[in-house]
Every structure is written in C-alpha cells, then in structure tokens.
Amino acid sequence: MRRIAVIGARQAGTQLALGLQKHGYDVTLVTDRRPDEIRRGPVMSSPCMFDTALQSERALGLHHWEGRAPDITGIALSLVGPHGTPHVSWRAPLEGPAHSVDQRVKCAAWLERFAEDGRGEIVLHEAGVNDLDRYARTHDLVVVSTGKGEPGRLFPRNAELSRYDRPRRALALTYVAEAAPRDGEATLHYRMVPGVGEYFSCPALTTTGPCDIMAFAGVPGGPMDCWDDIHAPEAHLTRSLEILRRFFPDEYERYRHAQLVDDGGVLRDAITPTVRHPVARLASGRHVLGMADAVVLDDPIAGQGPNHAAQAAAHYLDAILRHGTGEFTPQWMQRTFDGFWRGWAQWAVGWTNSLLADLSPHQRELVTAAAEIPSVASALAAGFDDPRTLYRWWFEEAEAHRFLAEKRARHAARFDSRGLRRALGQYATGVTVVTARAPDGRNVGMTANSFTSVSLDPPLVLWCPGKNAPSLPDFTDASHFAVHVLAADQHHLSRRFATPADDKFRALPTTPGIAGTPLLEGTVARFQCRTVQRLDAGDHVIFLGEVEQYEADGGAPLVFHSGHYHVAAEHPDL
C-alpha cells in the first residue's frame, strides 16, 4: 500500500487526503488543530464555491450541505460611483447553484470523517522543515497544501508567473446574522467602485446556521483601506457598517441591525498574489510537492480561493491515481503541477489579476453591455464559475469587440441562446479529442462532442469545430485528422484539450499516424480520416472525413450530458 503524507488540512489538503483514503492509500494528514478547535476558531476565508468546483466534492461524496447551505443562483454586479449610485447594474443566473459553507464547518467535518474511516492517521502538530524530511523518508510522496509557516517558505517565488510583488487590496471579512431579507433569489452581489475597491456579499452556512458574508477589498491607501486601527470584533462590525453607509447605502439598510455570528466571525488580511515553483528540495536531497496556497496564492477579489483549492485537490488526486506504482520523481511532480496550471490555475490567476488592475476600456464596455444583453451578463457570471470560459474575449480588445458583435446579433435573434444550449445539452454524447498536424509541423488538438458517423459506404464521419477556435486554421490546412473517443477515465484529456494552451501535447505520449497526425493512447476507439469536404454552418464549420484507418479497443466511454461528465451503465430494466 502506498503511503502519502498531506501537510495542511484546509479545503485542498483534506479533500485530497479523503480522496486518497477512499482509493485505499495509507494517508498521513498533518494539521495543527482539532475539529473542535477549528469550529471555535476564527473564520479562514470567503468560502463561496461555484458549481464546477463543487463537482469535485460531490464526486467524493463530501458535499454534506446540500439542502442546508443556501443555493446561490446568480451573480448581481454593479459599477458604483463614489457616492453609492450604480452606473451599471445587472443580474445573471448561474448554470448551477453556488454554495458558501464556512470553512470552519467544512474542514472540521471532513477531519472527523477522515478519522472515522479508520484508515490513515491524523498527526496534530505544526509541521516544520525537519518534519517534512522525516515524512519524506517514511512516505512515498509528501504534498504540502499550506502556504503558512516553514513548509510554505520552501517553495521559491516564480517571478515569471507572479505579476505582483505586494498586496493589491486590503481585505476584510464580516460574518453576520439577522440581516434584513433580500428581495428575490439568493444572489452573490458584487460591487465595484473604481479607484476605491470592491465589495461582495452572499448568503452562507456557518457554525451557528444561516448567515451572510460581507467581503471588503480596498485599494491600498484608499478610503476602504481602513482596518489598521481595528482590533476587536465589534469594532470590525462597526467599521464594516461605516463603509456600507458611505459607499453602498442599500446594503447598509439591510445590515444596519445585523450581529456578528460569533467573535471569530471576522478576518482582516492583505495578500500578495504569488505563484511559486511547485517542487522543493529538502536538505536531505528528497523532494516534496506543493499544492494550492503553497504554490498559487490568489487574492480573494474574484472569489477563486476555495474553488482553486478544490480543483487542485481533484487534479492532484487524478494524477496520483493514474501514476499507479510509479516513483514520484521531481519530474513527475513538476508535470503534475504543470497540468494543473495549464488546465485551471493560469485562467483563475489571470481573471483575478485582471480585476486587481483598473478595468480596461474594452472590459468596461463588456460590463456595461451586460446590462442590456443577458447573454453577455451570463458569460461574465460563468467566468466566476469557470474562468477558462473568459478566454480570450475578456482579455483581448479585438476578441471583446468580436464577442460583443456576436452577442448583439444573437440578442436580436429568435431564440434565447442560453436556453437553447441548455436544451441541446439534454442530448447525451460521447467525448472526443480531434488531432491534426499543422503544415508547420505543430501538433494541434481540441475536445469535441459534435462527432458522428455519416456513412458506411464510403466510410464517412463528421465533426464541427467553432469558427472562433484558435486552431481552426491549422485543421483547415491539414489533409488529415484523427478522432479519439475517450475512455471514462480520460476526462483529464477532455479538459486539457478544451483549454487554450500553447502546447496541449506537452509531456503527453503520442505516436505519428497518417500524414503525421498525432495519435493518443488508451482511447476506446480511434479514427484516422482524410478531410474530403468542409461546409460553412452558422458559427461552426462541418468537417467531413473519410475513414482510412481505425482501431476500436473498446471499454467504458466518457459521456457528456447537461454540462457534466458521466459514465455509461447498462440500463437496469434490460
């Protein structure tokens, strides 16, 4: 049985430990607090988690708060003037509800569940560097998931990926109960005051039951950077209300009679957003792997902290399981982080960093247009859930203008594109990765579920890439393409090839096929095709290909339905 030590028992560390425990690993989970100490202690973060990240908890049976935590069904965003008057205001629904569960509730319950399982060990102490060396001698792998204390300082800053070298916001959290009810559905309210800072609030579940969380992010030196003289919980609440009264008077009316949930319901901090190198070498020559806050520390302004942690835990778990009995070398550690960075973290970091800077003219235009075009508002709301969906239109001016032109045209059309997409998503499909070799020799690929057979004589298939796909010109110029039908355990490949990256094939073994087309291994079926026709079809292009060679090893396929991955199963009635 493989032994793995996880240092740190917050969202990422405990989720990873429970996932490994579930799969039969011998896990040592190191934490400096017992569950009861966590519940009685101070709040740790703004814990709003969106649906995409929550899926990783649900997959492990860890989301115990369905029906107890309030469903957050939308995002309400406002650009606010210096006197509290919104210049722009809109609301958009989320594809799936978000939940905000106090980390004191979640981490304490998860620690208790880990202990109840009976497999593995909880070690109660604050781990230092010498402890890491000891764990590295006795375990196959050590994962450090905390950026605090000696372990967090082991990982050097990556200057290339770290945009900032000092805090960009003065941060404060206030957990309150007995606020006046808000009209309508439960929503995350996000207010932006240019030059001053940001404020967001949402309903949540805390140790004492339902509550509201107020989060303040003040520009350094500005009027919301006003926490240095606050030392007591009640004074913290008073200052929170003063800020609301000055900048967000409607929120002040809701919260003016609210009370702190407990004396631990406040937090003040200032975070320098930092990306660190993920592999640390100990004095003994052994290596440890960093995860979550230990290597990617995000400002909470975009609400990505716990979402990032959950995604990191899910990715690292998947990488460890797929590695089997192989040695956890420094090269494997680096590849594991690189896969997570390319597949998720770089997009969350880019989204967060963009909000820490002044909005560019095209970004302000996007936020403004959202008040008139619901699909633009929905796309921005979806960015909180999955920052990858913001690429490239949020970051690049030309893409923003193209995106807005497309949304305006659809807005004038007959159907609501969001509703139509949801309806079409009820049709379950397999998941494929389509690859080709570009004329300059580069390997290109993208995820697609628009694959279907067309004819047996001659053997024809088709797939439909979007016209805005970055690699569409390369597929257009290539003579051949290969369609790989993914197996149920290859969802990591689906995510990799669905996410923009300079080299999606990095560290991925392939073999050359017809015309040099890169072929992936382990799929349930693979078709090598010659492009025989391309047809213009709205916002997509239909590629018709003649099958020249195929393999079908079989197995359980990956299934996509209603926005989520599934596995196929025999019908119980048959």
Coordinates of C-alpha atoms in Angstrom, one line a residue:
M1 CA 0.0 0.0 0.0
R2 CA 1.4 3.4 -1.0
R3 CA 2.0 5.9 1.8
I4 CA 1.3 9.6 1.2
A5 CA 1.6 12.5 3.7
V6 CA -0.5 15.6 3.2
I7 CA 0.6 18.7 5.1
G8 CA -2.3 21.1 5.9
A9 CA -6.0 20.3 6.5
R10 CA -7.9 23.0 4.8
Q11 CA -10.0 22.7 1.6
A12 CA -7.3 21.3 -0.7
G13 CA -5.4 19.1 1.8
T14 CA -8.3 17.5 3.5
Q15 CA -10.1 16.9 0.2
L16 CA -7.0 15.2 -1.3
A17 CA -6.5 13.1 1.8
L18 CA -10.1 11.9 1.8
G19 CA -9.9 11.1 -1.9
L20 CA -6.7 9.1 -1.4
Q21 CA -8.2 7.3 1.6
K22 CA -11.2 6.4 -0.5
H23 CA -8.9 4.7 -3.0
G24 CA -7.1 2.6 -0.5
Y25 CA -4.0 4.7 0.1
D26 CA -2.3 4.9 3.5
V27 CA -2.6 8.7 4.2
T28 CA -1.0 10.8 7.0
L29 CA -2.8 14.1 7.3
V30 CA -0.9 16.7 9.3
T31 CA -2.8 19.6 10.9
D32 CA -2.2 21.9 13.8
R33 CA -5.9 22.0 15.0
R34 CA -8.5 19.5 16.1
P35 CA -12.1 19.7 14.7
D36 CA -13.5 21.4 17.8
E37 CA -10.6 24.0 17.7
I38 CA -11.4 24.7 14.1
R39 CA -15.1 25.3 14.9
R40 CA -14.3 27.6 17.8
G41 CA -11.6 29.5 15.9
P42 CA -11.7 32.4 13.5
V43 CA -13.1 32.3 10.0
M44 CA -10.5 31.4 7.4
S45 CA -11.7 32.7 4.1
S46 CA -14.6 33.8 1.9
P47 CA -15.8 30.3 1.1
C48 CA -18.2 30.7 -1.9
M49 CA -17.8 27.7 -4.2
F50 CA -19.2 27.6 -7.6
D51 CA -20.8 24.6 -9.3
T52 CA -17.8 23.5 -11.4
A53 CA -15.6 23.2 -8.3
L54 CA -18.4 21.7 -6.2
Q55 CA -18.5 18.7 -8.6
S56 CA -15.1 17.6 -7.2
E57 CA -16.6 17.4 -3.7
R58 CA -19.7 15.7 -4.9
A59 CA -17.7 13.1 -6.8
L60 CA -16.1 12.0 -3.5
G61 CA -19.4 12.2 -1.5
L62 CA -18.1 15.1 0.5
H63 CA -20.6 17.8 -0.1
H64 CA -22.7 17.2 3.1
W65 CA -24.5 20.5 3.0
E66 CA -27.0 20.1 0.1
G67 CA -30.3 21.5 1.4
R68 CA -28.6 23.2 4.3
A69 CA -26.4 25.7 2.6
P70 CA -28.5 28.3 0.7
D71 CA -28.4 27.9 -3.1
I72 CA -26.7 31.0 -4.7
T73 CA -28.4 31.1 -8.0
G74 CA -26.9 34.1 -9.7
I75 CA -24.5 37.0 -9.8
A76 CA -25.6 40.6 -9.4
L77 CA -22.8 43.1 -10.5
S78 CA -22.7 46.8 -10.2
L79 CA -20.3 49.5 -11.2
V80 CA -20.8 52.1 -8.4
G81 CA -19.9 55.8 -8.3
P82 CA -18.1 57.4 -5.4
H83 CA -21.4 58.3 -3.7
G84 CA -23.0 54.9 -3.9
T85 CA -25.0 55.4 -7.1
P86 CA -24.7 52.5 -9.5
H87 CA -23.6 53.5 -13.0
V88 CA -24.2 50.0 -14.3
S89 CA -26.2 47.2 -12.7
W90 CA -27.2 43.7 -13.9
R91 CA -28.0 40.2 -12.6
A92 CA -27.4 36.9 -14.4
P93 CA -28.2 33.3 -13.4
L94 CA -25.5 30.7 -12.8
E95 CA -25.7 27.4 -14.7
G96 CA -25.7 25.6 -11.4
P97 CA -26.1 26.9 -7.8
A98 CA -23.1 28.0 -5.8
H99 CA -22.8 27.3 -2.1
S100 CA -20.9 29.2 0.6
V101 CA -20.0 27.0 3.6
D102 CA -17.9 28.4 6.4
Q103 CA -14.5 26.6 6.2
R104 CA -14.8 26.0 10.0
V105 CA -17.9 23.9 9.3
K106 CA -16.4 22.1 6.3
C107 CA -12.9 21.3 7.4
A108 CA -13.9 20.2 10.9
A109 CA -16.5 17.8 9.4
W110 CA -14.0 16.4 6.9
L111 CA -11.4 15.9 9.6
E112 CA -13.9 13.9 11.6
R113 CA -14.8 11.8 8.6
F114 CA -11.2 11.1 7.9
A115 CA -10.7 9.9 11.4
E116 CA -13.9 7.8 11.4
D117 CA -12.8 5.8 8.4
G118 CA -10.0 4.1 10.4
R119 CA -7.5 4.1 7.6
G120 CA -4.7 6.5 7.8
E121 CA -3.5 8.8 10.5
I122 CA -4.1 12.4 11.7
V123 CA -1.0 14.0 13.2
L124 CA -1.7 17.0 15.4
H125 CA 1.3 19.5 15.2
E126 CA 2.6 22.4 13.2
A127 CA 4.9 20.8 10.7
G128 CA 8.4 22.2 10.2
V129 CA 11.1 21.5 7.6
N130 CA 12.6 18.8 9.7
D131 CA 9.2 17.1 9.9
L132 CA 8.9 17.2 6.2
D133 CA 12.2 15.4 5.8
R134 CA 11.0 12.7 8.3
Y135 CA 7.8 12.3 6.3
A136 CA 9.7 12.1 3.0
R137 CA 11.8 9.3 4.4
T138 CA 8.8 7.2 5.5
H139 CA 6.3 8.0 2.8
D140 CA 6.2 7.6 -1.0
L141 CA 5.1 11.2 -1.5
V142 CA 4.7 14.4 0.6
V143 CA 2.2 17.0 -0.6
V144 CA 2.3 20.5 1.1
S145 CA -1.0 22.2 0.8
T146 CA -0.4 25.1 3.2
G147 CA 1.4 28.3 2.4
K148 CA 1.9 29.2 6.1
G149 CA 4.9 28.5 8.3
E150 CA 8.1 26.8 7.4
P151 CA 6.7 24.5 4.7
G152 CA 5.2 27.3 2.7
R153 CA 8.5 29.1 2.6
L154 CA 10.2 26.2 0.9
F155 CA 8.8 27.0 -2.5
P156 CA 10.5 29.9 -4.2
R157 CA 8.5 32.6 -6.0
N158 CA 8.2 32.2 -9.7
A159 CA 8.9 35.7 -10.9
E160 CA 7.8 34.9 -14.5
L161 CA 4.3 33.9 -13.4
S162 CA 3.9 36.3 -10.4
R163 CA 2.6 39.7 -11.7
Y164 CA 2.6 41.5 -8.4
D165 CA 5.1 41.8 -5.6
R166 CA 2.9 43.4 -2.9
P167 CA -0.7 43.3 -1.8
R168 CA -3.2 44.9 -4.2
R169 CA -6.1 45.0 -1.7
A170 CA -6.7 45.5 2.0
L171 CA -9.1 42.6 2.8
A172 CA -11.7 42.2 5.4
L173 CA -14.5 39.6 6.0
T174 CA -17.5 40.0 8.3
Y175 CA -19.9 37.1 9.0
V176 CA -23.2 38.4 10.3
A177 CA -26.7 37.1 11.2
E178 CA -30.1 38.8 11.5
A179 CA -29.7 40.9 8.3
A180 CA -32.9 42.1 6.7
P181 CA -34.2 39.7 4.0
R182 CA -33.2 40.5 0.4
D183 CA -35.9 40.6 -2.3
G184 CA -35.7 37.8 -4.9
E185 CA -33.5 34.7 -5.1
A186 CA -30.3 34.3 -3.2
T187 CA -27.5 36.0 -5.2
L188 CA -23.9 36.9 -4.9
H189 CA -23.8 40.7 -5.0
Y190 CA -20.6 42.1 -6.4
R191 CA -20.0 45.9 -6.3
M192 CA -17.0 47.6 -8.0
V193 CA -16.0 51.2 -7.1
P194 CA -13.2 52.2 -9.5
G195 CA -10.2 53.6 -7.5
V196 CA -11.8 52.6 -4.2
G197 CA -12.2 48.8 -4.2
E198 CA -14.7 46.1 -4.3
Y199 CA -17.4 44.7 -2.0
F200 CA -19.4 41.4 -2.3
S201 CA -21.9 39.7 -0.1
C202 CA -23.7 36.4 -0.2
P203 CA -25.8 34.1 2.0
A204 CA -23.8 31.3 3.7
L205 CA -23.9 28.5 6.2
T206 CA -21.8 28.9 9.3
T207 CA -21.3 27.1 12.6
T208 CA -24.5 28.6 14.1
G209 CA -26.6 28.2 11.0
P210 CA -27.5 30.6 8.1
C211 CA -25.6 33.8 7.8
D212 CA -24.5 36.5 5.4
I213 CA -20.8 37.2 4.5
M214 CA -19.6 40.7 3.7
A215 CA -16.2 40.9 2.0
F216 CA -14.4 44.2 1.5
A217 CA -11.4 44.7 -0.8
G218 CA -9.9 48.2 -0.6
V219 CA -7.4 49.7 -2.9
P220 CA -4.2 50.4 -0.8
G221 CA -4.2 53.9 0.5
G222 CA -7.9 54.5 -0.4
P223 CA -10.9 55.0 1.8
M224 CA -11.6 51.3 2.1
D225 CA -8.1 50.6 3.3
C226 CA -9.2 51.4 6.8
W227 CA -8.6 48.4 9.1
D228 CA -5.2 49.0 10.7
D229 CA -6.8 50.6 13.8
I230 CA -9.3 47.7 14.3
H231 CA -8.5 45.2 17.0
A232 CA -11.9 44.0 18.4
P233 CA -14.7 42.1 16.7
E234 CA -17.4 44.6 17.4
A235 CA -15.2 47.4 16.2
H236 CA -14.7 45.4 13.0
L237 CA -18.5 45.2 12.5
T238 CA -18.9 49.0 13.2
R239 CA -16.3 49.8 10.5
S240 CA -18.0 47.4 8.1
L241 CA -21.2 49.3 8.5
E242 CA -19.5 52.7 8.1
I243 CA -18.1 51.5 4.7
L244 CA -21.6 50.3 3.7
R245 CA -23.2 53.6 4.7
R246 CA -20.7 55.6 2.7
F247 CA -20.4 53.6 -0.5
F248 CA -23.3 51.1 -0.6
P249 CA -26.3 52.7 1.2
D250 CA -28.8 50.0 0.1
E251 CA -26.6 47.3 1.7
Y252 CA -26.3 49.4 4.8
E253 CA -30.1 49.4 5.2
R254 CA -30.0 45.6 5.1
Y255 CA -27.2 45.1 7.6
R256 CA -27.5 48.1 10.0
H257 CA -29.1 45.9 12.7
A258 CA -27.1 42.7 11.9
Q259 CA -24.9 41.0 14.6
L260 CA -21.7 39.0 14.3
V261 CA -22.3 35.3 14.2
D262 CA -19.6 34.9 16.9
D263 CA -16.3 36.6 18.0
G264 CA -14.4 34.5 15.4
G265 CA -16.6 35.8 12.5
V266 CA -14.2 38.5 11.3
L267 CA -11.0 38.4 9.3
R268 CA -8.5 41.0 8.1
D269 CA -5.6 40.4 5.7
A270 CA -3.5 41.6 2.9
I271 CA -2.4 39.0 0.3
T272 CA 0.4 39.3 -2.3
P273 CA -0.8 37.2 -5.3
T274 CA 2.0 34.8 -5.9
V275 CA 2.8 31.8 -8.0
R276 CA 5.7 29.6 -6.7
H277 CA 7.8 26.8 -8.0
P278 CA 5.9 23.6 -7.1
V279 CA 8.8 21.3 -6.2
A280 CA 11.0 21.9 -3.2
R281 CA 14.3 20.1 -2.4
L282 CA 14.9 19.4 1.2
A283 CA 18.4 19.4 2.8
S284 CA 18.5 15.6 2.6
G285 CA 18.0 15.8 -1.2
R286 CA 14.5 14.5 -1.0
H287 CA 11.7 16.4 -2.7
V288 CA 8.2 17.5 -1.7
L289 CA 5.3 18.7 -3.9
G290 CA 3.4 22.0 -3.3
M291 CA -0.3 22.3 -3.9
A292 CA -3.0 25.1 -3.6
D293 CA -1.9 28.0 -1.4
A294 CA 1.6 26.7 -1.0
V295 CA 2.2 27.4 -4.7
V296 CA -0.6 29.5 -6.1
L297 CA -1.9 32.2 -3.8
D298 CA -4.8 34.3 -5.2
D299 CA -6.3 37.5 -4.0
P300 CA -10.0 36.7 -3.0
I301 CA -11.3 39.5 -5.2
A302 CA -12.6 37.1 -7.8
G303 CA -13.8 34.5 -5.3
Q304 CA -11.5 31.8 -6.6
G305 CA -9.7 30.7 -3.4
P306 CA -11.7 27.6 -2.4
N307 CA -12.6 26.9 -6.0
H308 CA -8.9 26.8 -6.9
A309 CA -8.2 24.6 -3.8
A310 CA -10.9 22.1 -4.8
Q311 CA -9.7 22.0 -8.4
A312 CA -6.1 21.5 -7.2
A313 CA -7.1 18.6 -5.0
A314 CA -9.1 16.9 -7.8
H315 CA -6.2 17.3 -10.3
Y316 CA -3.5 16.0 -7.9
L317 CA -5.7 13.1 -6.9
D318 CA -6.3 12.1 -10.5
A319 CA -2.6 12.4 -11.3
I320 CA -1.6 10.2 -8.3
L321 CA -4.2 7.6 -9.2
R322 CA -3.1 7.4 -12.8
H323 CA 0.6 7.2 -11.8
G324 CA -0.1 3.8 -10.2
T325 CA 3.1 2.3 -8.7
G326 CA 5.5 4.6 -10.4
E327 CA 8.1 6.6 -8.5
F328 CA 7.1 10.1 -7.5
T329 CA 10.1 11.8 -9.0
P330 CA 10.7 15.6 -9.2
Q331 CA 9.9 15.4 -12.9
W332 CA 6.5 13.8 -12.1
M333 CA 5.8 16.5 -9.5
Q334 CA 6.6 19.3 -12.0
R335 CA 4.4 17.6 -14.7
T336 CA 1.5 17.3 -12.2
F337 CA 1.7 21.0 -11.3
D338 CA 2.1 22.0 -15.0
G339 CA -1.0 20.1 -15.9
F340 CA -3.0 21.8 -13.2
W341 CA -1.5 25.2 -14.2
R342 CA -2.4 24.8 -17.9
G343 CA -5.8 23.2 -17.2
W344 CA -7.1 25.6 -14.5
A345 CA -4.8 27.7 -12.4
Q346 CA -3.5 30.0 -15.1
W347 CA -7.0 31.1 -16.0
A348 CA -8.1 31.7 -12.4
V349 CA -4.9 33.7 -11.8
G350 CA -5.4 35.7 -15.0
W351 CA -9.0 36.5 -14.1
T352 CA -8.1 37.6 -10.6
N353 CA -5.2 39.7 -11.7
S354 CA -7.3 41.4 -14.3
L355 CA -9.8 42.5 -11.6
L356 CA -6.9 43.8 -9.4
A357 CA -5.9 46.3 -12.1
D358 CA -8.1 49.1 -13.4
L359 CA -10.7 47.9 -15.9
S360 CA -9.5 48.5 -19.5
P361 CA -11.9 50.3 -21.9
H362 CA -13.0 47.1 -23.6
Q363 CA -13.6 45.4 -20.2
R364 CA -15.7 48.3 -19.0
E365 CA -17.6 48.0 -22.3
L366 CA -18.3 44.4 -21.6
V367 CA -19.6 45.1 -18.1
T368 CA -21.7 47.9 -19.4
A369 CA -23.1 45.8 -22.3
A370 CA -24.1 43.1 -19.9
A371 CA -26.9 45.4 -18.5
E372 CA -28.5 45.3 -22.0
I373 CA -27.6 41.9 -23.3
P374 CA -28.4 39.0 -21.0
S375 CA -26.1 36.6 -22.8
V376 CA -23.1 38.9 -22.0
A377 CA -24.1 39.0 -18.4
S378 CA -24.4 35.2 -18.3
A379 CA -21.0 34.9 -19.9
L380 CA -19.5 37.1 -17.2
A381 CA -21.3 35.2 -14.4
A382 CA -20.0 32.0 -15.9
G383 CA -16.5 33.4 -15.6
F384 CA -16.8 33.3 -11.8
D385 CA -17.7 29.6 -12.0
D386 CA -15.1 28.7 -14.7
P387 CA -12.5 31.4 -15.6
R388 CA -11.4 29.4 -18.6
T389 CA -14.6 30.5 -20.4
L390 CA -13.4 34.1 -20.3
Y391 CA -10.6 33.5 -22.7
R392 CA -9.9 35.4 -25.0
W393 CA -12.7 37.9 -25.1
W394 CA -12.2 39.3 -21.6
F395 CA -8.5 39.8 -22.0
E396 CA -8.1 41.0 -25.6
E397 CA -9.7 44.1 -27.1
A398 CA -10.2 42.7 -30.6
E399 CA -11.8 39.5 -29.2
A400 CA -14.0 41.5 -27.0
H401 CA -15.4 43.5 -29.9
R402 CA -15.9 40.3 -31.9
F403 CA -17.6 38.7 -28.9
L404 CA -19.9 41.7 -28.4
A405 CA -20.9 41.8 -32.0
E406 CA -21.8 38.1 -31.9
K407 CA -23.8 38.5 -28.7
R408 CA -25.7 41.6 -30.1
A409 CA -26.6 39.7 -33.2
R410 CA -27.9 36.7 -31.2
H411 CA -29.8 39.0 -28.9
A412 CA -31.8 40.2 -31.9
A413 CA -32.4 36.6 -33.0
R414 CA -35.5 34.5 -32.2
F415 CA -34.1 32.1 -29.6
D416 CA -32.5 32.7 -26.2
S417 CA -29.1 31.1 -26.8
R418 CA -28.6 30.2 -23.2
G419 CA -31.9 28.3 -23.0
L420 CA -31.3 26.6 -26.4
R421 CA -27.9 25.5 -25.3
R422 CA -29.3 24.0 -22.1
A423 CA -32.0 22.2 -24.2
L424 CA -29.5 20.8 -26.6
G425 CA -27.3 19.7 -23.7
Q426 CA -30.0 17.2 -22.7
Y427 CA -28.8 15.1 -25.6
A428 CA -26.1 12.8 -24.1
T429 CA -23.0 12.4 -26.3
G430 CA -19.6 10.8 -26.1
V431 CA -16.5 12.9 -25.8
T432 CA -13.7 13.0 -28.4
V433 CA -10.4 14.7 -28.9
V434 CA -9.7 15.5 -32.5
T435 CA -6.0 16.0 -33.5
A436 CA -4.1 17.0 -36.6
R437 CA -0.6 18.0 -37.7
A438 CA -0.4 21.6 -38.8
P439 CA 1.6 22.5 -42.0
D440 CA 4.4 23.9 -39.9
G441 CA 4.8 20.6 -38.0
R442 CA 3.0 21.5 -34.8
N443 CA 0.6 19.1 -33.2
V444 CA -2.9 20.6 -32.7
G445 CA -6.0 19.2 -31.0
M446 CA -9.3 20.1 -29.4
T447 CA -12.1 18.5 -27.5
A448 CA -15.4 17.9 -29.4
N449 CA -18.7 16.2 -28.7
S450 CA -20.0 17.1 -32.2
F451 CA -18.7 13.9 -33.7
T452 CA -21.0 11.5 -35.5
S453 CA -20.9 8.8 -38.2
V454 CA -22.4 9.7 -41.5
S455 CA -22.0 6.8 -43.9
L456 CA -20.5 3.2 -44.1
D457 CA -20.1 3.1 -47.9
P458 CA -18.0 5.1 -48.2
P459 CA -16.9 5.3 -44.5
L460 CA -17.6 9.0 -43.6
V461 CA -17.7 10.8 -40.3
L462 CA -18.1 14.4 -39.3
W463 CA -17.2 16.8 -36.5
C464 CA -17.9 20.6 -36.1
P465 CA -15.3 23.0 -34.6
G466 CA -16.4 26.5 -33.8
K467 CA -15.3 29.3 -36.2
N468 CA -13.5 31.1 -33.3
A469 CA -11.4 28.1 -32.3
P470 CA -7.8 29.2 -32.3
S471 CA -6.6 26.1 -34.1
L472 CA -9.3 26.1 -36.8
P473 CA -6.9 27.4 -39.5
D474 CA -4.5 24.5 -38.7
F475 CA -7.3 21.9 -39.1
T476 CA -8.4 23.6 -42.3
D477 CA -4.9 23.4 -43.8
A478 CA -4.2 19.8 -42.7
S479 CA -5.0 17.0 -45.0
H480 CA -6.0 14.5 -42.2
F481 CA -7.4 14.5 -38.7
A482 CA -7.8 11.8 -36.1
V483 CA -10.9 11.4 -33.8
H484 CA -10.2 9.8 -30.4
V485 CA -13.3 8.5 -28.5
L486 CA -12.3 9.0 -24.9
A487 CA -12.5 6.4 -22.2
A488 CA -14.3 7.1 -18.9
D489 CA -11.0 7.6 -17.1
Q490 CA -9.7 10.1 -19.6
H491 CA -11.7 13.2 -18.5
H492 CA -8.3 14.8 -17.8
L493 CA -7.7 14.7 -21.6
S494 CA -11.1 16.3 -22.3
R495 CA -10.2 19.2 -20.0
R496 CA -6.7 19.5 -21.3
F497 CA -7.8 19.8 -25.0
A498 CA -10.8 22.0 -24.2
T499 CA -8.5 24.6 -22.5
P500 CA -6.4 27.1 -24.6
A501 CA -2.7 26.4 -24.3
D502 CA 0.5 27.0 -26.3
D503 CA 1.3 23.2 -26.3
K504 CA -1.5 20.9 -25.3
F505 CA 0.7 17.9 -26.1
R506 CA 3.4 18.8 -23.6
A507 CA 4.6 15.6 -21.8
L508 CA 1.8 13.6 -23.4
P509 CA 2.9 10.4 -25.2
T510 CA 1.7 10.2 -28.9
T511 CA 2.6 8.2 -31.9
P512 CA 2.5 9.5 -35.5
G513 CA -0.3 8.4 -37.7
I514 CA -1.3 9.0 -41.3
A515 CA 0.3 12.3 -42.6
G516 CA 2.0 12.7 -39.2
T517 CA -1.3 13.1 -37.3
P518 CA -0.6 12.7 -33.5
L519 CA -2.4 9.7 -32.0
L520 CA -3.3 9.4 -28.4
E521 CA -3.2 6.1 -26.4
G522 CA -5.8 4.4 -24.3
T523 CA -9.0 5.5 -26.1
V524 CA -11.9 3.2 -26.7
A525 CA -11.8 4.0 -30.4
R526 CA -9.7 6.0 -32.9
F527 CA -10.5 7.0 -36.5
Q528 CA -7.8 8.4 -38.9
C529 CA -9.6 10.4 -41.5
R530 CA -8.8 12.3 -44.7
T531 CA -10.7 15.6 -44.9
V532 CA -13.0 15.4 -48.0
Q533 CA -15.2 18.4 -47.5
R534 CA -15.8 21.5 -45.3
L535 CA -19.1 23.2 -45.0
D536 CA -20.0 26.6 -43.5
A537 CA -22.6 26.1 -40.9
G538 CA -23.5 29.2 -38.8
D539 CA -20.9 29.8 -36.1
H540 CA -19.3 26.4 -36.8
V541 CA -17.6 24.5 -39.7
I542 CA -18.6 21.0 -40.6
F543 CA -15.5 18.8 -41.3
L544 CA -16.5 15.7 -43.3
G545 CA -13.8 13.0 -43.3
E546 CA -13.3 9.6 -44.9
V547 CA -12.1 7.0 -42.5
E548 CA -8.8 5.5 -43.8
Q549 CA -7.8 3.5 -40.7
Y550 CA -9.5 2.8 -37.4
E551 CA -8.9 0.9 -34.1
A552 CA -11.6 0.0 -31.5
D553 CA -10.2 -1.4 -28.3
G554 CA -13.5 -0.9 -26.5
G555 CA -14.1 -0.2 -22.9
A556 CA -16.3 2.2 -20.9
P557 CA -16.7 5.6 -22.8
L558 CA -16.7 9.1 -21.3
V559 CA -20.2 10.6 -21.5
F560 CA -21.2 14.2 -21.5
H561 CA -24.7 15.3 -20.5
S562 CA -26.2 18.6 -19.3
G563 CA -22.9 20.2 -18.8
H564 CA -21.2 17.4 -16.8
Y565 CA -19.2 14.3 -17.4
H566 CA -20.9 10.9 -16.7
V567 CA -20.1 7.2 -17.2
A568 CA -22.2 4.8 -19.2
A569 CA -24.0 2.0 -17.4
E570 CA -26.3 -0.8 -18.5
H571 CA -30.0 0.0 -18.2
P572 CA -31.3 -1.8 -15.0
D573 CA -34.5 -2.9 -16.9
L574 CA -32.6 -4.7 -19.6

